[in-house]
mmCIF file of C-alpha atoms in Angstrom:
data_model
loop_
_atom_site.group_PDB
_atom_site.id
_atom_site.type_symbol
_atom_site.label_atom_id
_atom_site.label_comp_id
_atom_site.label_asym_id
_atom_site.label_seq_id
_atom_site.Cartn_x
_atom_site.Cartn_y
_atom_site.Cartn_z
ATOM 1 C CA UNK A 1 37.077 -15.313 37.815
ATOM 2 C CA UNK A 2 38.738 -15.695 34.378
ATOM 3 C CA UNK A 3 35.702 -18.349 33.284
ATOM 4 C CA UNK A 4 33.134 -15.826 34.998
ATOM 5 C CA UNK A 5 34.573 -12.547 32.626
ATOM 6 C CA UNK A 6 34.829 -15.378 29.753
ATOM 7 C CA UNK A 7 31.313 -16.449 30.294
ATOM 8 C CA UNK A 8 30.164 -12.815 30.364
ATOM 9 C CA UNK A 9 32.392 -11.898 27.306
ATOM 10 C CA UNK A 10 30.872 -14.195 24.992
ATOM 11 C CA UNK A 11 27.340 -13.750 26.371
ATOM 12 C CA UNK A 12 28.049 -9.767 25.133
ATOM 13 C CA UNK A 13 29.135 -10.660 21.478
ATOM 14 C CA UNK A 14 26.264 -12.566 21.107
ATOM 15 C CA UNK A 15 23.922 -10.150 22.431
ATOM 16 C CA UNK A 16 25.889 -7.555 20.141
ATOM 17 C CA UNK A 17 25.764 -10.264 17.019
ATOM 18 C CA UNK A 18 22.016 -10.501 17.833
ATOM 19 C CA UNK A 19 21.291 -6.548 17.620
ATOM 20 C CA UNK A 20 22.892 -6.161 14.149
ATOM 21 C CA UNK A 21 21.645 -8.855 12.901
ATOM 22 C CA UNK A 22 17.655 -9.275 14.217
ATOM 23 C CA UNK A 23 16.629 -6.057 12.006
ATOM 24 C CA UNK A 24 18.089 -7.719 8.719
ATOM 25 C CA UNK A 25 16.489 -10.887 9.842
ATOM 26 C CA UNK A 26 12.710 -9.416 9.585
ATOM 27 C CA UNK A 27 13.865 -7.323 6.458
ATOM 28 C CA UNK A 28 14.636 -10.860 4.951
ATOM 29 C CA UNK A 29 11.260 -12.398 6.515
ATOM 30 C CA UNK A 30 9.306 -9.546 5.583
ATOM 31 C CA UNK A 31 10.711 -9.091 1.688
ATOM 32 C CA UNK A 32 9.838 -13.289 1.558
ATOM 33 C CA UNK A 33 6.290 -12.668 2.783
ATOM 34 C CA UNK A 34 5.671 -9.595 0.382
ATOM 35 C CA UNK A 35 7.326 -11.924 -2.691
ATOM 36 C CA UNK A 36 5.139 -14.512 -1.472
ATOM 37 C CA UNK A 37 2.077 -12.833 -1.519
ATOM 38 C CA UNK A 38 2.427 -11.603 -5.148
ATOM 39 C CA UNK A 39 2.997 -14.128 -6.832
ATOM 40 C CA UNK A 40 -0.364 -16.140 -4.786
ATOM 41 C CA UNK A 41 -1.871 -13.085 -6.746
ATOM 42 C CA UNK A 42 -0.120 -13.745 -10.062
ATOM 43 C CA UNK A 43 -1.098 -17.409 -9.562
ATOM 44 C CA UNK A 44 -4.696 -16.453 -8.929
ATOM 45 C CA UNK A 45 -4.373 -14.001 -11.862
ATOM 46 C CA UNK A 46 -3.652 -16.562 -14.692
ATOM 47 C CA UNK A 47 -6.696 -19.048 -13.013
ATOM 48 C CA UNK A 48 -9.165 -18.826 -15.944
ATOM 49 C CA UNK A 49 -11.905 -20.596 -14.416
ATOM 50 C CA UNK A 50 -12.460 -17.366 -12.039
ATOM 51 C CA UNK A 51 -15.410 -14.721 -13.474
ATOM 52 C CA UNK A 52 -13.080 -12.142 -14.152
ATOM 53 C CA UNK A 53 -15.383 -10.482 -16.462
ATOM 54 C CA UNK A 54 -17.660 -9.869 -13.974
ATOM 55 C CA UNK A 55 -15.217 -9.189 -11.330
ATOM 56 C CA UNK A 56 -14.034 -6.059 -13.513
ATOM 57 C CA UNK A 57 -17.056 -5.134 -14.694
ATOM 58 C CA UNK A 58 -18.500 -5.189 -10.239
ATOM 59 C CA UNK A 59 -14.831 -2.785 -9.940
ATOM 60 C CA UNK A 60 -16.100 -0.225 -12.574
ATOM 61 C CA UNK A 61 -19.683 -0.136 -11.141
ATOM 62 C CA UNK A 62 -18.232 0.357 -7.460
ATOM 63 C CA UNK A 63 -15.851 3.268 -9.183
ATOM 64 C CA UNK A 64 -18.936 4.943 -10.371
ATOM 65 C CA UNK A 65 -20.908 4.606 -7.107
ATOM 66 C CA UNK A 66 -18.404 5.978 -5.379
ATOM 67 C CA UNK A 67 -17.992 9.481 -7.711
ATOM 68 C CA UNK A 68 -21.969 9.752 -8.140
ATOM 69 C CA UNK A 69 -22.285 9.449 -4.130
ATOM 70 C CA UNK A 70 -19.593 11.905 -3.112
ATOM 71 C CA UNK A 71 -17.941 8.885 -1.196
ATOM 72 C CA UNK A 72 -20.389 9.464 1.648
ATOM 73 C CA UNK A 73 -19.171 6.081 3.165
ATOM 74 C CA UNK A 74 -15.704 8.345 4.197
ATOM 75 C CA UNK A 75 -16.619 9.063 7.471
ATOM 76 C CA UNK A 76 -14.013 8.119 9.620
ATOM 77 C CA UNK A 77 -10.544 6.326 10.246
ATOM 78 C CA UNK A 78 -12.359 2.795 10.569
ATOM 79 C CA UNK A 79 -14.176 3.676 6.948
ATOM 80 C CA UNK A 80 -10.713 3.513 5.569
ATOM 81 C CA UNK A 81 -10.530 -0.288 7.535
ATOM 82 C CA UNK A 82 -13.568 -2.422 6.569
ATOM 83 C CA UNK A 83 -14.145 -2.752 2.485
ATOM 84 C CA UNK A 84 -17.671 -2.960 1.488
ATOM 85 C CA UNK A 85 -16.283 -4.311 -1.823
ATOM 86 C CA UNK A 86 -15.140 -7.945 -1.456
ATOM 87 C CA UNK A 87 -13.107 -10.470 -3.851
ATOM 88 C CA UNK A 88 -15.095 -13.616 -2.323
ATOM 89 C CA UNK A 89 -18.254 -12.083 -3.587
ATOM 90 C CA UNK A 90 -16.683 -12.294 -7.120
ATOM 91 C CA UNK A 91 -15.073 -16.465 -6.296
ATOM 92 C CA UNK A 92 -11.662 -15.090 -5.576
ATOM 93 C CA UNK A 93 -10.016 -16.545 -2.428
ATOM 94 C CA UNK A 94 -7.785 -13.461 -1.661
ATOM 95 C CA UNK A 95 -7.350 -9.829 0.130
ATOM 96 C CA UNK A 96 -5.140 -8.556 -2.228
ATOM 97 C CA UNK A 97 -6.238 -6.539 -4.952
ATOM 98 C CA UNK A 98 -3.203 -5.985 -6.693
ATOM 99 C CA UNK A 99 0.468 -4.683 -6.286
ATOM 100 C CA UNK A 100 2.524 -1.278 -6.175
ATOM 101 C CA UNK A 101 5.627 -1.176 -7.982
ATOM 102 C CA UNK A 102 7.568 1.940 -7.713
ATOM 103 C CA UNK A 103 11.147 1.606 -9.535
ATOM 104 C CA UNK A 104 13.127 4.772 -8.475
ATOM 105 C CA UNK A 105 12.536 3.682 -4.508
ATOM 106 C CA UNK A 106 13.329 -0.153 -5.139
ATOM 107 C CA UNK A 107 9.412 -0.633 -3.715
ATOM 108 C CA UNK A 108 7.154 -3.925 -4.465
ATOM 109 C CA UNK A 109 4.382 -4.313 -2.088
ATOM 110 C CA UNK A 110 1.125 -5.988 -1.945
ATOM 111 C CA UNK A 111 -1.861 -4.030 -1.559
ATOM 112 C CA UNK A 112 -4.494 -5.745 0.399
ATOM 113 C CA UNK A 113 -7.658 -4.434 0.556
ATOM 114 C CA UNK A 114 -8.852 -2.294 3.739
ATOM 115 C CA UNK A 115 -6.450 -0.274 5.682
ATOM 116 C CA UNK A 116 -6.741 -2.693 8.410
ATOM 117 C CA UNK A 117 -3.989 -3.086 11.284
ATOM 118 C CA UNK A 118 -3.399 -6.555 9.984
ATOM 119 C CA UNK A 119 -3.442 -5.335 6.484
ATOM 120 C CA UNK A 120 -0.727 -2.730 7.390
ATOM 121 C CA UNK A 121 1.923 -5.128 8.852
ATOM 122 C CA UNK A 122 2.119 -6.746 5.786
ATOM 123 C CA UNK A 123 2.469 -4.188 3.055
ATOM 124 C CA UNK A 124 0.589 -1.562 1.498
ATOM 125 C CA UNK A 125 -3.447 -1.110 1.782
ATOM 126 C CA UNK A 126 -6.132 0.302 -0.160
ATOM 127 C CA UNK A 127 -8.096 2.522 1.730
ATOM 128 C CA UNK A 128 -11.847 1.143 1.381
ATOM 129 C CA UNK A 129 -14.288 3.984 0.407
ATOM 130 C CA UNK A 130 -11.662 5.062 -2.199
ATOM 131 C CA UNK A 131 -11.823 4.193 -5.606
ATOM 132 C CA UNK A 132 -10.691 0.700 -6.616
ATOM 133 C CA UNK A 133 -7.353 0.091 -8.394
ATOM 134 C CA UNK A 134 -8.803 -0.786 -11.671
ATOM 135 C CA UNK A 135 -8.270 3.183 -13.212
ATOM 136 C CA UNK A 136 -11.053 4.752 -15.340
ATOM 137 C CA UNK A 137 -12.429 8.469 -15.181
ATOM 138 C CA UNK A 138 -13.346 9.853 -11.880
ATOM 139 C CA UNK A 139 -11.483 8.137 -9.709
ATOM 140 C CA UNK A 140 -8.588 8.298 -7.090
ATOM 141 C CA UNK A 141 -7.329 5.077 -5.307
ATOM 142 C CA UNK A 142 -4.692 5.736 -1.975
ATOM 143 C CA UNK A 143 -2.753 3.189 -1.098
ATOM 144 C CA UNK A 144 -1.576 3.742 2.282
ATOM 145 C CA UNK A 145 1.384 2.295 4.030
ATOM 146 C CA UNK A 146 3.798 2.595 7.351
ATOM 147 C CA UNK A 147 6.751 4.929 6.853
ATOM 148 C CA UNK A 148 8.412 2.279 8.895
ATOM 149 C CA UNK A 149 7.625 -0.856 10.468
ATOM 150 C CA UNK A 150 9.251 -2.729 13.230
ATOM 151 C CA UNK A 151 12.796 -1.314 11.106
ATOM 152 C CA UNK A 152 11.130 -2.203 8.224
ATOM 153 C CA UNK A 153 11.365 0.757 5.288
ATOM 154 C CA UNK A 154 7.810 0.371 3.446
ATOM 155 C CA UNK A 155 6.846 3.511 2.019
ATOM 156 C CA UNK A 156 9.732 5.908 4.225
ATOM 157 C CA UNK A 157 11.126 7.066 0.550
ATOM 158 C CA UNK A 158 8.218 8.174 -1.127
ATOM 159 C CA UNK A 159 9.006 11.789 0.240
ATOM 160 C CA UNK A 160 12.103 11.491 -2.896
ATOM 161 C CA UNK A 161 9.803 11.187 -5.367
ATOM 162 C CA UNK A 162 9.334 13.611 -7.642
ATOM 163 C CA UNK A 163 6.956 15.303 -10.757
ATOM 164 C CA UNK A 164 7.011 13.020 -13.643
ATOM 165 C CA UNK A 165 8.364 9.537 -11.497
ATOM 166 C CA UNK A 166 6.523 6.576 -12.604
ATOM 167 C CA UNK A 167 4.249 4.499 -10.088
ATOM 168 C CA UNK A 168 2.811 1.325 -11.506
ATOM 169 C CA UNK A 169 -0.045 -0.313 -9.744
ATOM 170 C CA UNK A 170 -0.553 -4.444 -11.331
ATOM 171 C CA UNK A 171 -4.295 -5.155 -11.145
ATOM 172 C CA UNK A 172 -6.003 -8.625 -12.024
ATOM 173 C CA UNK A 173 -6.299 -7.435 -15.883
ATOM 174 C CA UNK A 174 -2.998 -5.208 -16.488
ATOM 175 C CA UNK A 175 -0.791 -2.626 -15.255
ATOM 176 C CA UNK A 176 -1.376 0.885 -14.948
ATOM 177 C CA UNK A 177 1.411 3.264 -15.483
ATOM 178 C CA UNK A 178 0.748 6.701 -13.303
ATOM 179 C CA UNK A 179 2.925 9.652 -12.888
ATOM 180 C CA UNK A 180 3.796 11.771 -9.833
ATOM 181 C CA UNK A 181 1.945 15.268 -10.270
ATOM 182 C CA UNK A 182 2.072 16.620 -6.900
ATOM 183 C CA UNK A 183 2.801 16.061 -3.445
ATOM 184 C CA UNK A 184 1.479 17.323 -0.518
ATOM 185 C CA UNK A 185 1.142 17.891 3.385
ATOM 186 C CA UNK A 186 -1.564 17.256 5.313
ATOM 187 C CA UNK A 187 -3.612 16.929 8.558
ATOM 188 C CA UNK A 188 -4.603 13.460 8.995
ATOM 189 C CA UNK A 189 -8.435 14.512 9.557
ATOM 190 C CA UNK A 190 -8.102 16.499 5.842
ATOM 191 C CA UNK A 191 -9.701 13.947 4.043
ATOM 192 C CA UNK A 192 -10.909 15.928 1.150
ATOM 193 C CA UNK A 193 -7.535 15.905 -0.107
ATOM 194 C CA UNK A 194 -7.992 12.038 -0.618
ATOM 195 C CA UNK A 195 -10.850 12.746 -2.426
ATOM 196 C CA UNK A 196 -12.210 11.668 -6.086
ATOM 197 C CA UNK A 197 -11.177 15.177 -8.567
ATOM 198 C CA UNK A 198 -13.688 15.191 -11.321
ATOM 199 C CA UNK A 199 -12.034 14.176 -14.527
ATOM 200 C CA UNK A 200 -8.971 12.793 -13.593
ATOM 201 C CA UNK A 201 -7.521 9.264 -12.906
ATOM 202 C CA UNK A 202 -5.494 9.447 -9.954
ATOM 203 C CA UNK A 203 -3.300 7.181 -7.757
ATOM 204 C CA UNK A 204 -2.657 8.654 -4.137
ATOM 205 C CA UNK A 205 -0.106 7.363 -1.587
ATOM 206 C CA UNK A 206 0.122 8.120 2.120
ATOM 207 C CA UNK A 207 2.190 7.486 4.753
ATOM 208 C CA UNK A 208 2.796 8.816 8.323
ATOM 209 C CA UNK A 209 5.135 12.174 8.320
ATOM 210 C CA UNK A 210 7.595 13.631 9.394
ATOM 211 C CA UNK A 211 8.946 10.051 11.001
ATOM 212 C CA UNK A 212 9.742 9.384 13.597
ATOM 213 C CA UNK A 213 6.593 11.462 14.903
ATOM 214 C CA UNK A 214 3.943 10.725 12.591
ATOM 215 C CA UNK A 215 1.491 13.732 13.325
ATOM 216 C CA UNK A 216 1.090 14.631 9.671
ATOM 217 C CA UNK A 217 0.125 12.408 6.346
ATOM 218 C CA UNK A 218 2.325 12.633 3.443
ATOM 219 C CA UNK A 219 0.658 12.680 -0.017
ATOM 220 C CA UNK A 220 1.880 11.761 -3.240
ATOM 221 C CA UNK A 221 -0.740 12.190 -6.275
ATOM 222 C CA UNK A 222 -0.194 10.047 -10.224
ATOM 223 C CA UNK A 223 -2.099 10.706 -12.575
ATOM 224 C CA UNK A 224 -2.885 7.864 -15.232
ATOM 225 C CA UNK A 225 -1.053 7.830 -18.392
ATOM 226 C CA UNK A 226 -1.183 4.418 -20.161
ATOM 227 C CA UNK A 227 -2.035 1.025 -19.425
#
């Protein structure tokens, strides 16, 4: 009997050992994948041989396209999925367009581009049909992300940011320095509000909100201020 209550005993603690420690275990995982991932991108950054010159000058061109045709490619939830602009069109043998830096929250995620399921797992995503995160006039790029996945925090804190906090998005070229201007509410069917505003150079994050039930989006607009 004494073995059997032993047996169970020690079967407990490391059940109990497991549940603390399995969360901090895919944190780890997770943090070593996202690492991983940017610097493959700062690797593929400093490759000279690649075209960037007409890589950046395809981004601009797509920016325009996008403003002069009212984004009428953002229909619908899979619009935001499938990107009609691709880096292997341009040599580059990558998904991610870039990454998201965001001090005050202690965030550094990849942003891979489409708003894919896939693409969600492993960081943040660029929402295709929005403008591409290269800056210029007339344009607004949202990054998406989960508020929280599988115990993972990704982009749960951006609800603390406030007017004036710095968001810096790394692109193949440089990095963009935006500020927080507004934040906002929303349905998640409201897409105007991720819309391209005439005249202004915007950065727009969204997440799922309030968590844990997710029925809203929460928005937070930058504006551009330097390079």
């Amino acid at each position: 009997m004494r073995k059997l209550i032993r047996i169970i005993a020690i079967i407990t603690l490391i059940a109990g050992i497991g549940f603390f420690t399995y969360p901090i275990a895919l944190k780890i995982a997770f943090n070593m994948q996202a690492d991983k991932a940017i610097d493959q991108f700062e690797s593929i950054k400093t490759d000279n041989a690649l075209p960037y010159s007409e890589l950046r000058k395809a981004m601009f061109d797509y920016n325009e396209q996008l403003y002069l045709s009212g984004q009428s490619g953002l229909i619908d939830q899979l619009s935001y999925e499938k990107p009609d602009f691709l880096l292997s069109d341009y040599g580059v043998d990558s998904d991610i367009l870039g990454y998201i830096t965001i001090p005050k929250i202690d965030i550094k995620l990849p942003i891979y581009n489409g708003a894919s399921k896939e693409n969600m797992a492993k960081g943040a995503a660029y929402l295709a049909n929005t403008s591409l995160p290269v800056g210029g006039d007339n344009t607004n790029c949202v990054i998406a992300a989960h508020t929280r996945y599988k115990g993972i925090h990704m982009f749960k804190r951006i609800t603390e940011l406030k007017t004036g906090d710095e968001i810096y998005i790394t692109n193949f070229w440089e990095t963009l320095v935006y500020k927080v201007c507004e934040t906002k509410v929303i349905n998640p069917k409201d897409s105007q509000n991720i819309y391209i505003q005439e005249n202004r150079s915007l950065v727009t994050l969204s997440t799922c909100h309030p968590y844990p039930n997710n029925y809203q989006r929460y928005l937070v607009y930058a504006e551009l201020v330097e390079n």
